[in-house]
PDB file of C-alpha atoms in Angstrom:
ATOM      1  CA  UNK A1104       0.000   0.000   0.000  1.00 34.00           C
ATOM      2  CA  UNK A1105       1.256   3.468  -0.835  1.00 38.00           C
ATOM      3  CA  UNK A1106       1.331   5.549   2.342  1.00 38.00           C
ATOM      4  CA  UNK A1107       1.794   9.261   2.954  1.00 40.00           C
ATOM      5  CA  UNK A1108       1.889  12.068   0.418  1.00 43.00           C
ATOM      6  CA  UNK A1109       3.232  10.775  -2.891  1.00 46.00           C
ATOM      7  CA  UNK A1110       4.113  13.114  -5.725  1.00 47.00           C
ATOM      8  CA  UNK A1111       2.578  12.562  -9.147  1.00 48.00           C
ATOM      9  CA  UNK A1112       5.964  11.573 -10.589  1.00 51.00           C
ATOM     10  CA  UNK A1113       6.620   9.066  -7.792  1.00 53.00           C
ATOM     11  CA  UNK A1114       3.148   7.569  -8.062  1.00 56.00           C
ATOM     12  CA  UNK A1115       3.391   7.308 -11.829  1.00 57.00           C
ATOM     13  CA  UNK A1116       6.776   5.594 -11.515  1.00 57.00           C
ATOM     14  CA  UNK A1117       5.293   3.039  -9.127  1.00 59.00           C
ATOM     15  CA  UNK A1118       2.180   2.336 -11.199  1.00 62.00           C
ATOM     16  CA  UNK A1119       3.297   3.293 -14.701  1.00 60.00           C
ATOM     17  CA  UNK A1120       1.648   0.959 -17.181  1.00 65.00           C
ATOM     18  CA  UNK A1121      -0.222  -0.846 -14.396  1.00 74.00           C
ATOM     19  CA  UNK A1122      -3.530  -2.082 -15.886  1.00 82.00           C
ATOM     20  CA  UNK A1123      -5.131  -2.327 -12.439  1.00 86.00           C
ATOM     21  CA  UNK A1124      -5.022   1.338 -11.358  1.00 88.00           C
ATOM     22  CA  UNK A1125      -5.532   4.718 -12.996  1.00 90.00           C
ATOM     23  CA  UNK A1126      -4.023   7.722 -11.236  1.00 88.00           C
ATOM     24  CA  UNK A1127      -4.098  11.432 -11.969  1.00 88.00           C
ATOM     25  CA  UNK A1128      -3.080  14.430  -9.892  1.00 89.00           C
ATOM     26  CA  UNK A1129      -3.686  18.124 -10.547  1.00 91.00           C
ATOM     27  CA  UNK A1130      -3.191  21.436  -8.728  1.00 92.00           C
ATOM     28  CA  UNK A1131      -5.877  24.121  -8.600  1.00 89.00           C
ATOM     29  CA  UNK A1132      -5.701  27.269  -6.423  1.00 85.00           C
ATOM     30  CA  UNK A1133      -3.087  25.648  -4.152  1.00 89.00           C
ATOM     31  CA  UNK A1134      -5.337  22.614  -3.743  1.00 93.00           C
ATOM     32  CA  UNK A1135      -3.960  19.231  -4.770  1.00 93.00           C
ATOM     33  CA  UNK A1136      -6.560  16.851  -6.210  1.00 95.00           C
ATOM     34  CA  UNK A1137      -5.662  13.163  -6.467  1.00 92.00           C
ATOM     35  CA  UNK A1138      -7.925  10.885  -8.502  1.00 93.00           C
ATOM     36  CA  UNK A1139      -7.571   7.126  -8.297  1.00 93.00           C
ATOM     37  CA  UNK A1140      -9.619   4.476 -10.077  1.00 93.00           C
ATOM     38  CA  UNK A1141      -9.213   0.926  -8.771  1.00 93.00           C
ATOM     39  CA  UNK A1142     -10.150  -1.196 -11.757  1.00 92.00           C
ATOM     40  CA  UNK A1143     -10.103  -4.777 -10.501  1.00 91.00           C
ATOM     41  CA  UNK A1144      -9.300  -7.196  -7.659  1.00 89.00           C
ATOM     42  CA  UNK A1145      -5.555  -6.863  -8.235  1.00 86.00           C
ATOM     43  CA  UNK A1146      -5.873  -3.111  -7.783  1.00 86.00           C
ATOM     44  CA  UNK A1147      -7.784  -3.718  -4.554  1.00 87.00           C
ATOM     45  CA  UNK A1148      -4.897  -5.745  -3.147  1.00 86.00           C
ATOM     46  CA  UNK A1149      -2.356  -3.197  -4.296  1.00 82.00           C
ATOM     47  CA  UNK A1150      -3.988  -0.144  -2.671  1.00 82.00           C
ATOM     48  CA  UNK A1151      -6.209  -1.668  -0.018  1.00 82.00           C
ATOM     49  CA  UNK A1152      -9.285   0.012  -1.555  1.00 87.00           C
ATOM     50  CA  UNK A1153     -12.388  -1.503  -3.106  1.00 91.00           C
ATOM     51  CA  UNK A1154     -12.949  -1.260  -6.837  1.00 94.00           C
ATOM     52  CA  UNK A1155     -14.231   2.217  -7.578  1.00 95.00           C
ATOM     53  CA  UNK A1156     -13.331   5.852  -8.075  1.00 96.00           C
ATOM     54  CA  UNK A1157     -11.743   8.013  -5.375  1.00 96.00           C
ATOM     55  CA  UNK A1158     -10.823  11.696  -5.136  1.00 96.00           C
ATOM     56  CA  UNK A1159      -8.882  13.417  -2.378  1.00 95.00           C
ATOM     57  CA  UNK A1160      -8.600  17.185  -2.059  1.00 96.00           C
ATOM     58  CA  UNK A1161      -5.557  18.270  -0.036  1.00 94.00           C
ATOM     59  CA  UNK A1162      -6.287  21.699   1.420  1.00 91.00           C
ATOM     60  CA  UNK A1163      -3.912  24.469   2.522  1.00 86.00           C
ATOM     61  CA  UNK A1164      -3.470  24.685   6.288  1.00 78.00           C
ATOM     62  CA  UNK A1165      -5.749  27.043   8.245  1.00 68.00           C
ATOM     63  CA  UNK A1166      -8.203  27.071   5.334  1.00 70.00           C
ATOM     64  CA  UNK A1167     -11.087  27.429   7.764  1.00 72.00           C
ATOM     65  CA  UNK A1168     -10.005  30.988   8.646  1.00 75.00           C
ATOM     66  CA  UNK A1169      -9.867  32.194   5.024  1.00 83.00           C
ATOM     67  CA  UNK A1170     -13.308  33.033   3.606  1.00 84.00           C
ATOM     68  CA  UNK A1171     -12.039  33.557   0.060  1.00 88.00           C
ATOM     69  CA  UNK A1172     -10.239  30.202   0.072  1.00 90.00           C
ATOM     70  CA  UNK A1173     -13.331  28.505   1.519  1.00 90.00           C
ATOM     71  CA  UNK A1174     -15.367  29.716  -1.480  1.00 90.00           C
ATOM     72  CA  UNK A1175     -12.709  28.382  -3.867  1.00 93.00           C
ATOM     73  CA  UNK A1176     -12.688  25.024  -2.134  1.00 94.00           C
ATOM     74  CA  UNK A1177     -16.486  24.810  -2.242  1.00 94.00           C
ATOM     75  CA  UNK A1178     -16.439  25.481  -5.976  1.00 95.00           C
ATOM     76  CA  UNK A1179     -13.650  22.980  -6.648  1.00 96.00           C
ATOM     77  CA  UNK A1180     -15.226  20.335  -4.414  1.00 97.00           C
ATOM     78  CA  UNK A1181     -18.545  20.805  -6.216  1.00 96.00           C
ATOM     79  CA  UNK A1182     -16.788  20.278  -9.531  1.00 96.00           C
ATOM     80  CA  UNK A1183     -15.064  17.129  -8.237  1.00 97.00           C
ATOM     81  CA  UNK A1184     -18.363  15.773  -6.914  1.00 97.00           C
ATOM     82  CA  UNK A1185     -19.944  16.198 -10.348  1.00 96.00           C
ATOM     83  CA  UNK A1186     -17.540  13.503 -11.571  1.00 96.00           C
ATOM     84  CA  UNK A1187     -19.382  11.040  -9.305  1.00 97.00           C
ATOM     85  CA  UNK A1188     -22.973  12.041 -10.061  1.00 96.00           C
ATOM     86  CA  UNK A1189     -25.014  13.485 -12.918  1.00 92.00           C
ATOM     87  CA  UNK A1190     -27.955  15.472 -11.591  1.00 93.00           C
ATOM     88  CA  UNK A1191     -30.811  17.166 -13.424  1.00 90.00           C
ATOM     89  CA  UNK A1192     -34.342  18.286 -12.599  1.00 88.00           C
ATOM     90  CA  UNK A1193     -35.739  14.782 -13.159  1.00 90.00           C
ATOM     91  CA  UNK A1194     -33.513  13.123 -10.533  1.00 94.00           C
ATOM     92  CA  UNK A1195     -33.632  12.913  -6.756  1.00 96.00           C
ATOM     93  CA  UNK A1196     -30.706  12.821  -4.344  1.00 98.00           C
ATOM     94  CA  UNK A1197     -30.799  11.844  -0.677  1.00 98.00           C
ATOM     95  CA  UNK A1198     -28.039  13.317   1.501  1.00 98.00           C
ATOM     96  CA  UNK A1199     -27.323  11.535   4.797  1.00 98.00           C
ATOM     97  CA  UNK A1200     -25.449  13.390   7.543  1.00 97.00           C
ATOM     98  CA  UNK A1201     -23.845  10.722   9.707  1.00 95.00           C
ATOM     99  CA  UNK A1202     -22.605  11.433  13.202  1.00 92.00           C
ATOM    100  CA  UNK A1203     -23.604  12.718  16.618  1.00 92.00           C
ATOM    101  CA  UNK A1204     -24.886  16.297  17.050  1.00 89.00           C
ATOM    102  CA  UNK A1205     -23.753  16.234  20.692  1.00 90.00           C
ATOM    103  CA  UNK A1206     -20.085  15.454  19.982  1.00 90.00           C
ATOM    104  CA  UNK A1207     -18.407  18.380  18.240  1.00 89.00           C
ATOM    105  CA  UNK A1208     -15.770  16.364  16.387  1.00 89.00           C
ATOM    106  CA  UNK A1209     -18.465  13.955  15.148  1.00 92.00           C
ATOM    107  CA  UNK A1210     -21.030  16.591  14.131  1.00 94.00           C
ATOM    108  CA  UNK A1211     -19.806  17.293  10.590  1.00 95.00           C
ATOM    109  CA  UNK A1212     -22.581  15.287   8.927  1.00 96.00           C
ATOM    110  CA  UNK A1213     -25.493  16.842  10.851  1.00 96.00           C
ATOM    111  CA  UNK A1214     -24.080  20.361  10.381  1.00 96.00           C
ATOM    112  CA  UNK A1215     -23.773  19.823   6.628  1.00 97.00           C
ATOM    113  CA  UNK A1216     -27.438  18.778   6.506  1.00 96.00           C
ATOM    114  CA  UNK A1217     -28.482  22.041   8.183  1.00 94.00           C
ATOM    115  CA  UNK A1218     -26.812  24.054   5.388  1.00 94.00           C
ATOM    116  CA  UNK A1219     -28.183  22.217   2.343  1.00 95.00           C
ATOM    117  CA  UNK A1220     -30.667  23.563  -0.187  1.00 93.00           C
ATOM    118  CA  UNK A1221     -33.382  20.900   0.113  1.00 94.00           C
ATOM    119  CA  UNK A1222     -36.121  21.026  -2.493  1.00 93.00           C
ATOM    120  CA  UNK A1223     -37.998  17.722  -2.722  1.00 94.00           C
ATOM    121  CA  UNK A1224     -40.921  18.998  -0.659  1.00 91.00           C
ATOM    122  CA  UNK A1225     -41.141  22.183  -2.739  1.00 88.00           C
ATOM    123  CA  UNK A1226     -41.149  20.312  -6.042  1.00 87.00           C
ATOM    124  CA  UNK A1227     -43.790  17.924  -4.743  1.00 86.00           C
ATOM    125  CA  UNK A1228     -46.162  20.303  -2.942  1.00 86.00           C
ATOM    126  CA  UNK A1229     -45.391  23.766  -4.384  1.00 84.00           C
ATOM    127  CA  UNK A1230     -44.249  23.160  -7.976  1.00 80.00           C
ATOM    128  CA  UNK A1231     -45.574  26.550  -9.159  1.00 80.00           C
ATOM    129  CA  UNK A1232     -43.215  28.405  -6.846  1.00 76.00           C
ATOM    130  CA  UNK A1233     -39.961  26.683  -7.771  1.00 79.00           C
ATOM    131  CA  UNK A1234     -38.019  26.782 -11.012  1.00 79.00           C
ATOM    132  CA  UNK A1235     -38.331  23.760 -13.292  1.00 78.00           C
ATOM    133  CA  UNK A1236     -34.592  23.251 -13.608  1.00 80.00           C
ATOM    134  CA  UNK A1237     -33.999  22.838  -9.867  1.00 88.00           C
ATOM    135  CA  UNK A1238     -33.190  19.289  -8.782  1.00 92.00           C
ATOM    136  CA  UNK A1239     -35.036  17.295  -6.129  1.00 95.00           C
ATOM    137  CA  UNK A1240     -32.921  17.053  -2.972  1.00 96.00           C
ATOM    138  CA  UNK A1241     -33.842  15.676   0.441  1.00 97.00           C
ATOM    139  CA  UNK A1242     -31.711  15.122   3.521  1.00 97.00           C
ATOM    140  CA  UNK A1243     -31.638  13.424   6.897  1.00 97.00           C
ATOM    141  CA  UNK A1244     -29.411  13.239   9.946  1.00 95.00           C
ATOM    142  CA  UNK A1245     -30.342   9.841  11.415  1.00 93.00           C
ATOM    143  CA  UNK A1246     -28.316  10.135  14.625  1.00 90.00           C
ATOM    144  CA  UNK A1247     -26.304   7.288  16.113  1.00 87.00           C
ATOM    145  CA  UNK A1248     -27.245   3.834  17.354  1.00 84.00           C
ATOM    146  CA  UNK A1249     -26.607   4.724  20.995  1.00 82.00           C
ATOM    147  CA  UNK A1250     -29.175   7.534  20.810  1.00 86.00           C
ATOM    148  CA  UNK A1251     -31.833   6.051  18.540  1.00 90.00           C
ATOM    149  CA  UNK A1252     -31.516   2.316  19.174  1.00 90.00           C
ATOM    150  CA  UNK A1253     -31.790   1.848  15.419  1.00 91.00           C
ATOM    151  CA  UNK A1254     -29.004   0.936  13.022  1.00 90.00           C
ATOM    152  CA  UNK A1255     -28.246   3.812  10.660  1.00 91.00           C
ATOM    153  CA  UNK A1256     -28.390   1.395   7.734  1.00 92.00           C
ATOM    154  CA  UNK A1257     -31.965   0.409   8.700  1.00 94.00           C
ATOM    155  CA  UNK A1258     -33.097   4.043   8.714  1.00 95.00           C
ATOM    156  CA  UNK A1259     -31.404   4.888   5.417  1.00 96.00           C
ATOM    157  CA  UNK A1260     -32.589   1.686   3.729  1.00 96.00           C
ATOM    158  CA  UNK A1261     -36.189   2.442   4.726  1.00 96.00           C
ATOM    159  CA  UNK A1262     -35.933   5.939   3.250  1.00 96.00           C
ATOM    160  CA  UNK A1263     -34.362   4.659   0.048  1.00 97.00           C
ATOM    161  CA  UNK A1264     -37.181   2.137  -0.362  1.00 97.00           C
ATOM    162  CA  UNK A1265     -39.766   4.896   0.117  1.00 96.00           C
ATOM    163  CA  UNK A1266     -38.167   7.806  -1.751  1.00 96.00           C
ATOM    164  CA  UNK A1267     -36.315   5.802  -4.421  1.00 96.00           C
ATOM    165  CA  UNK A1268     -33.521   8.369  -4.960  1.00 97.00           C
ATOM    166  CA  UNK A1269     -31.124   8.183  -7.877  1.00 97.00           C
ATOM    167  CA  UNK A1270     -28.162   8.855  -5.577  1.00 98.00           C
ATOM    168  CA  UNK A1271     -27.361   8.690  -1.868  1.00 98.00           C
ATOM    169  CA  UNK A1272     -24.589  10.956  -0.560  1.00 98.00           C
ATOM    170  CA  UNK A1273     -23.241  10.100   2.911  1.00 97.00           C
ATOM    171  CA  UNK A1274     -21.238  12.710   4.854  1.00 97.00           C
ATOM    172  CA  UNK A1275     -19.236  11.697   7.919  1.00 95.00           C
ATOM    173  CA  UNK A1276     -16.338  12.643  10.170  1.00 92.00           C
ATOM    174  CA  UNK A1277     -13.341  10.355   9.708  1.00 90.00           C
ATOM    175  CA  UNK A1278     -10.377   9.272  11.813  1.00 83.00           C
ATOM    176  CA  UNK A1279      -7.052  10.335  10.309  1.00 80.00           C
ATOM    177  CA  UNK A1280      -4.439   7.671   9.588  1.00 76.00           C
ATOM    178  CA  UNK A1281      -1.745  10.342   9.777  1.00 78.00           C
ATOM    179  CA  UNK A1282      -1.671  13.479  11.897  1.00 76.00           C
ATOM    180  CA  UNK A1283      -0.821  15.536   8.798  1.00 76.00           C
ATOM    181  CA  UNK A1284      -4.202  14.582   7.293  1.00 81.00           C
ATOM    182  CA  UNK A1285      -6.194  15.993  10.208  1.00 80.00           C
ATOM    183  CA  UNK A1286      -8.628  18.659   8.950  1.00 84.00           C
ATOM    184  CA  UNK A1287      -6.646  19.078   5.715  1.00 88.00           C
ATOM    185  CA  UNK A1288      -8.323  16.665   3.293  1.00 93.00           C
ATOM    186  CA  UNK A1289     -11.741  16.081   1.771  1.00 96.00           C
ATOM    187  CA  UNK A1290     -12.178  12.476   0.693  1.00 96.00           C
ATOM    188  CA  UNK A1291     -14.790  11.288  -1.808  1.00 97.00           C
ATOM    189  CA  UNK A1292     -15.425   7.713  -2.931  1.00 96.00           C
ATOM    190  CA  UNK A1293     -17.908   5.853  -5.107  1.00 97.00           C
ATOM    191  CA  UNK A1294     -17.912   2.801  -2.820  1.00 95.00           C
ATOM    192  CA  UNK A1295     -20.006   4.286  -0.014  1.00 95.00           C
ATOM    193  CA  UNK A1296     -19.003   4.541   3.618  1.00 92.00           C
ATOM    194  CA  UNK A1297     -18.729   2.424   6.778  1.00 84.00           C
ATOM    195  CA  UNK A1298     -20.188   4.364   9.745  1.00 76.00           C
ATOM    196  CA  UNK A1299     -17.956   4.226  12.824  1.00 63.00           C
ATOM    197  CA  UNK A1300     -15.133   2.350  11.106  1.00 57.00           C
ATOM    198  CA  UNK A1301     -12.584   5.068  11.879  1.00 53.00           C
ATOM    199  CA  UNK A1302     -12.932   4.516  15.638  1.00 53.00           C
ATOM    200  CA  UNK A1303     -13.218   0.722  15.417  1.00 56.00           C
ATOM    201  CA  UNK A1304     -16.996   0.820  15.846  1.00 62.00           C
ATOM    202  CA  UNK A1305     -17.909  -0.992  12.652  1.00 63.00           C
ATOM    203  CA  UNK A1306     -21.562  -0.848  11.631  1.00 72.00           C
ATOM    204  CA  UNK A1307     -23.383  -2.146   8.546  1.00 84.00           C
ATOM    205  CA  UNK A1308     -21.897  -0.334   5.519  1.00 89.00           C
ATOM    206  CA  UNK A1309     -23.838   2.097   3.369  1.00 95.00           C
ATOM    207  CA  UNK A1310     -23.069   1.265  -0.248  1.00 95.00           C
ATOM    208  CA  UNK A1311     -24.712   0.229  -3.493  1.00 96.00           C
ATOM    209  CA  UNK A1312     -24.822  -3.413  -2.383  1.00 94.00           C
ATOM    210  CA  UNK A1313     -26.787  -2.642   0.803  1.00 94.00           C
ATOM    211  CA  UNK A1314     -29.002   0.181  -0.508  1.00 96.00           C
ATOM    212  CA  UNK A1315     -29.503  -0.724  -4.156  1.00 96.00           C
ATOM    213  CA  UNK A1316     -28.548   2.737  -5.513  1.00 97.00           C
ATOM    214  CA  UNK A1317     -25.188   4.461  -6.094  1.00 97.00           C
ATOM    215  CA  UNK A1318     -23.755   5.706  -2.784  1.00 98.00           C
ATOM    216  CA  UNK A1319     -21.095   8.422  -2.624  1.00 98.00           C
ATOM    217  CA  UNK A1320     -19.076   8.674   0.578  1.00 97.00           C
ATOM    218  CA  UNK A1321     -17.773  12.105   1.637  1.00 97.00           C
ATOM    219  CA  UNK A1322     -15.581  12.631   4.673  1.00 94.00           C
ATOM    220  CA  UNK A1323     -13.054  14.816   6.441  1.00 93.00           C
ATOM    221  CA  UNK A1324     -10.607  13.432   9.039  1.00 91.00           C
ATOM    222  CA  UNK A1325     -11.516  15.397  12.191  1.00 89.00           C
ATOM    223  CA  UNK A1326      -9.986  13.156  14.872  1.00 84.00           C
ATOM    224  CA  UNK A1327      -6.946  10.948  15.291  1.00 80.00           C
ATOM    225  CA  UNK A1328      -6.283   8.154  17.746  1.00 74.00           C
ATOM    226  CA  UNK A1329      -3.511   8.601  20.313  1.00 68.00           C
ATOM    227  CA  UNK A1330      -1.435   5.694  19.014  1.00 68.00           C
ATOM    228  CA  UNK A1331      -1.244   7.306  15.572  1.00 72.00           C
ATOM    229  CA  UNK A1332       0.091  10.499  17.182  1.00 68.00           C
ATOM    230  CA  UNK A1333       2.754   8.524  19.051  1.00 70.00           C
ATOM    231  CA  UNK A1334       3.623   6.466  15.967  1.00 69.00           C
ATOM    232  CA  UNK A1335       3.980   9.535  13.736  1.00 69.00           C
ATOM    233  CA  UNK A1336       6.123  11.254  16.372  1.00 68.00           C
ATOM    234  CA  UNK A1337       8.431   8.280  16.795  1.00 68.00           C
ATOM    235  CA  UNK A1338       8.784   7.857  13.033  1.00 68.00           C
ATOM    236  CA  UNK A1339       9.621  11.536  12.646  1.00 70.00           C
ATOM    237  CA  UNK A1340      12.306  11.311  15.335  1.00 66.00           C
ATOM    238  CA  UNK A1341      13.791   8.147  13.851  1.00 66.00           C
ATOM    239  CA  UNK A1342      13.764   9.558  10.317  1.00 66.00           C
ATOM    240  CA  UNK A1343      15.563  12.658  11.573  1.00 67.00           C
ATOM    241  CA  UNK A1344      18.196  10.587  13.376  1.00 62.00           C
ATOM    242  CA  UNK A1345      18.892   8.158  10.539  1.00 63.00           C
ATOM    243  CA  UNK A1346      18.715  10.481   7.542  1.00 63.00           C
ATOM    244  CA  UNK A1347      22.510  10.567   7.245  1.00 59.00           C
ATOM    245  CA  UNK A1348      23.072   6.857   7.894  1.00 60.00           C
ATOM    246  CA  UNK A1349      24.017   4.592   5.009  1.00 55.00           C
ATOM    247  CA  UNK A1350      20.866   3.148   3.388  1.00 54.00           C
ATOM    248  CA  UNK A1351      22.183  -0.416   3.431  1.00 53.00           C
ATOM    249  CA  UNK A1352      22.638  -0.161   7.199  1.00 51.00           C
ATOM    250  CA  UNK A1353      19.063   1.040   7.588  1.00 51.00           C
ATOM    251  CA  UNK A1354      17.695  -1.835   5.509  1.00 52.00           C
ATOM    252  CA  UNK A1355      19.573  -4.406   7.576  1.00 49.00           C
ATOM    253  CA  UNK A1356      19.132  -2.973  11.065  1.00 51.00           C
ATOM    254  CA  UNK A1357      16.011  -0.785  11.257  1.00 54.00           C
ATOM    255  CA  UNK A1358      12.352  -1.585  10.840  1.00 56.00           C
ATOM    256  CA  UNK A1359      10.315  -0.035   8.061  1.00 59.00           C
ATOM    257  CA  UNK A1360       7.551   2.471   8.773  1.00 60.00           C
ATOM    258  CA  UNK A1361       4.781  -0.164   8.718  1.00 63.00           C
ATOM    259  CA  UNK A1362       6.698  -2.442  11.100  1.00 68.00           C
ATOM    260  CA  UNK A1363       7.480   0.451  13.442  1.00 64.00           C
ATOM    261  CA  UNK A1364       3.806   1.409  13.623  1.00 65.00           C
ATOM    262  CA  UNK A1365       2.737  -2.167  14.362  1.00 68.00           C
ATOM    263  CA  UNK A1366       5.374  -2.437  17.101  1.00 67.00           C
ATOM    264  CA  UNK A1367       4.319   0.859  18.695  1.00 66.00           C
ATOM    265  CA  UNK A1368       0.659  -0.127  18.667  1.00 65.00           C
ATOM    266  CA  UNK A1369       1.332  -3.521  20.223  1.00 67.00           C
ATOM    267  CA  UNK A1370       3.543  -1.959  22.902  1.00 65.00           C
ATOM    268  CA  UNK A1371       1.288   0.937  23.883  1.00 64.00           C
ATOM    269  CA  UNK A1372      -2.256  -0.229  23.145  1.00 62.00           C
ATOM    270  CA  UNK A1373      -2.622  -1.976  26.503  1.00 60.00           C
ATOM    271  CA  UNK A1374      -1.300   0.928  28.586  1.00 60.00           C
ATOM    272  CA  UNK A1375      -2.904   3.763  26.605  1.00 60.00           C
ATOM    273  CA  UNK A1376      -6.093   2.098  25.477  1.00 60.00           C
ATOM    274  CA  UNK A1377      -8.346   3.540  22.773  1.00 67.00           C
ATOM    275  CA  UNK A1378      -8.162   7.340  22.982  1.00 70.00           C
ATOM    276  CA  UNK A1379      -9.503   9.554  20.197  1.00 74.00           C
ATOM    277  CA  UNK A1380      -8.039  13.069  20.035  1.00 77.00           C
ATOM    278  CA  UNK A1381      -9.444  16.210  18.415  1.00 78.00           C
ATOM    279  CA  UNK A1382      -7.665  19.561  17.891  1.00 76.00           C
ATOM    280  CA  UNK A1383      -8.455  22.344  20.372  1.00 81.00           C
ATOM    281  CA  UNK A1384     -10.156  24.492  17.701  1.00 85.00           C
ATOM    282  CA  UNK A1385     -12.380  21.646  16.508  1.00 87.00           C
ATOM    283  CA  UNK A1386     -15.566  23.700  16.878  1.00 90.00           C
ATOM    284  CA  UNK A1387     -14.328  26.376  14.438  1.00 89.00           C
ATOM    285  CA  UNK A1388     -12.982  23.724  12.091  1.00 89.00           C
ATOM    286  CA  UNK A1389     -16.256  21.786  11.964  1.00 93.00           C
ATOM    287  CA  UNK A1390     -18.293  24.942  11.378  1.00 92.00           C
ATOM    288  CA  UNK A1391     -16.095  26.048   8.459  1.00 92.00           C
ATOM    289  CA  UNK A1392     -15.674  22.598   6.955  1.00 93.00           C
ATOM    290  CA  UNK A1393     -19.417  21.935   7.084  1.00 95.00           C
ATOM    291  CA  UNK A1394     -20.049  25.157   5.124  1.00 93.00           C
ATOM    292  CA  UNK A1395     -17.567  24.150   2.423  1.00 94.00           C
ATOM    293  CA  UNK A1396     -18.915  20.608   2.134  1.00 96.00           C
ATOM    294  CA  UNK A1397     -22.542  21.766   2.092  1.00 96.00           C
ATOM    295  CA  UNK A1398     -21.944  24.379  -0.595  1.00 95.00           C
ATOM    296  CA  UNK A1399     -19.981  21.908  -2.711  1.00 96.00           C
ATOM    297  CA  UNK A1400     -22.874  19.441  -2.472  1.00 97.00           C
ATOM    298  CA  UNK A1401     -25.352  22.203  -3.344  1.00 96.00           C
ATOM    299  CA  UNK A1402     -23.291  23.072  -6.423  1.00 95.00           C
ATOM    300  CA  UNK A1403     -23.154  19.452  -7.572  1.00 96.00           C
ATOM    301  CA  UNK A1404     -26.832  18.671  -6.908  1.00 96.00           C
ATOM    302  CA  UNK A1405     -28.139  21.900  -8.447  1.00 93.00           C
ATOM    303  CA  UNK A1406     -25.953  22.303 -11.555  1.00 91.00           C
ATOM    304  CA  UNK A1407     -28.259  24.962 -13.017  1.00 87.00           C
ATOM    305  CA  UNK A1408     -27.744  27.346 -10.078  1.00 85.00           C
ATOM    306  CA  UNK A1409     -24.625  29.419  -9.443  1.00 83.00           C
ATOM    307  CA  UNK A1410     -23.079  30.005  -6.020  1.00 82.00           C
ATOM    308  CA  UNK A1411     -24.705  33.440  -5.580  1.00 82.00           C
ATOM    309  CA  UNK A1412     -28.199  32.003  -6.071  1.00 80.00           C
ATOM    310  CA  UNK A1413     -27.453  29.094  -3.752  1.00 83.00           C
ATOM    311  CA  UNK A1414     -26.194  31.466  -1.067  1.00 78.00           C
ATOM    312  CA  UNK A1415     -29.434  33.456  -1.282  1.00 73.00           C
ATOM    313  CA  UNK A1416     -31.520  30.317  -0.816  1.00 73.00           C
ATOM    314  CA  UNK A1417     -29.425  29.176   2.128  1.00 69.00           C
ATOM    315  CA  UNK A1418     -29.631  32.608   3.789  1.00 63.00           C
ATOM    316  CA  UNK A1419     -33.416  32.230   3.835  1.00 56.00           C
ATOM    317  CA  UNK A1420     -33.255  29.063   5.929  1.00 57.00           C
TER     318      UNK A1420
END
C-alpha cells in the first residue's frame, strides 16, 4: 500500500503501465486533487481500496479561517463531486449526515445537513413556486445507534425504499491515519461509507450493495487516535536521526515504517487504550468545513444554479 503524500511523478513511476489502477493528480488554487480508479481485484490488493473511483482534495493549512479560500474550495469540491454524479431536474438525491450532534468532532454530517438547499418537498407540494430546472434534494441526519436504538443502515434503507432516490450521498467525520491529514483533506469515494469504522466501531456499511442505488461517501478526518500520534512522532524522530546513515545499514538494522507502527501499537495499546483526540479548535474547524462541504454538495446537486443564487436560498433558511 502506498502511504503518505506521494508526488505525481513518484506515483506514476510506481504504477506506470499498471492495468489495475488509474491515477491522476492536478493542482488548482493551491489545492492538490488526487484521482484514483481501482479497476479490478488486483488493484484492490495493491492499494487496499475496493474497486471504484476516489478523489482526495488536499487543502492548505488554516483554510477554515480564510473566507475567500473557503469559497474556492467549495467550488472545486462541487466540480469534483460532479464527476461522481449526474444530476438534473428529473432526478432525486438523498443526503445523509452521519454522526452525533452532541459530539463536536463527530457533528460534521449533521451540520452539513443544516446548510443544504433541500427542495424535494417544494417540487412535490409547491411546484408553481420553484423553477423547473432545480433538482429534487432531500436530507436526513439519522443520529447514532446509541441515541436512537436503530441501526443507521436500517433508517437509510427504509428511506431509500420509500423515496427511491437516484443517488445517496453520505457525509461523515473520519479518523485520520496520519496526523498531517487531520482537517486538511476532503475524501470522496464511489464505494459508499462504513459508519464508525474510523474509531473501530464498525456498523453495517452504506453502499450500493446494501441500498440498491449508487452511494457516494464524503468525509473529512476530524480526529486521530492517540497511538497514531505517538507512531507519527516516533517515526519523525527516527527519520531525523537516521537520515545521514548509510541506506544499506538502515535496511539491515532498522524496521520499516509499517513495522514500526505495528510495534508501537502492540507496545502501547494496553497501557494507553483507545483514545480519540481532536484539535483544540475543533468547533471552528467543523463549522467552516461543514459550510464548504454543504456548498460543494449544493453546487453538484443543483448544476443549473450558481453560487450566488445558492447562497441566497441558504440565507433564507
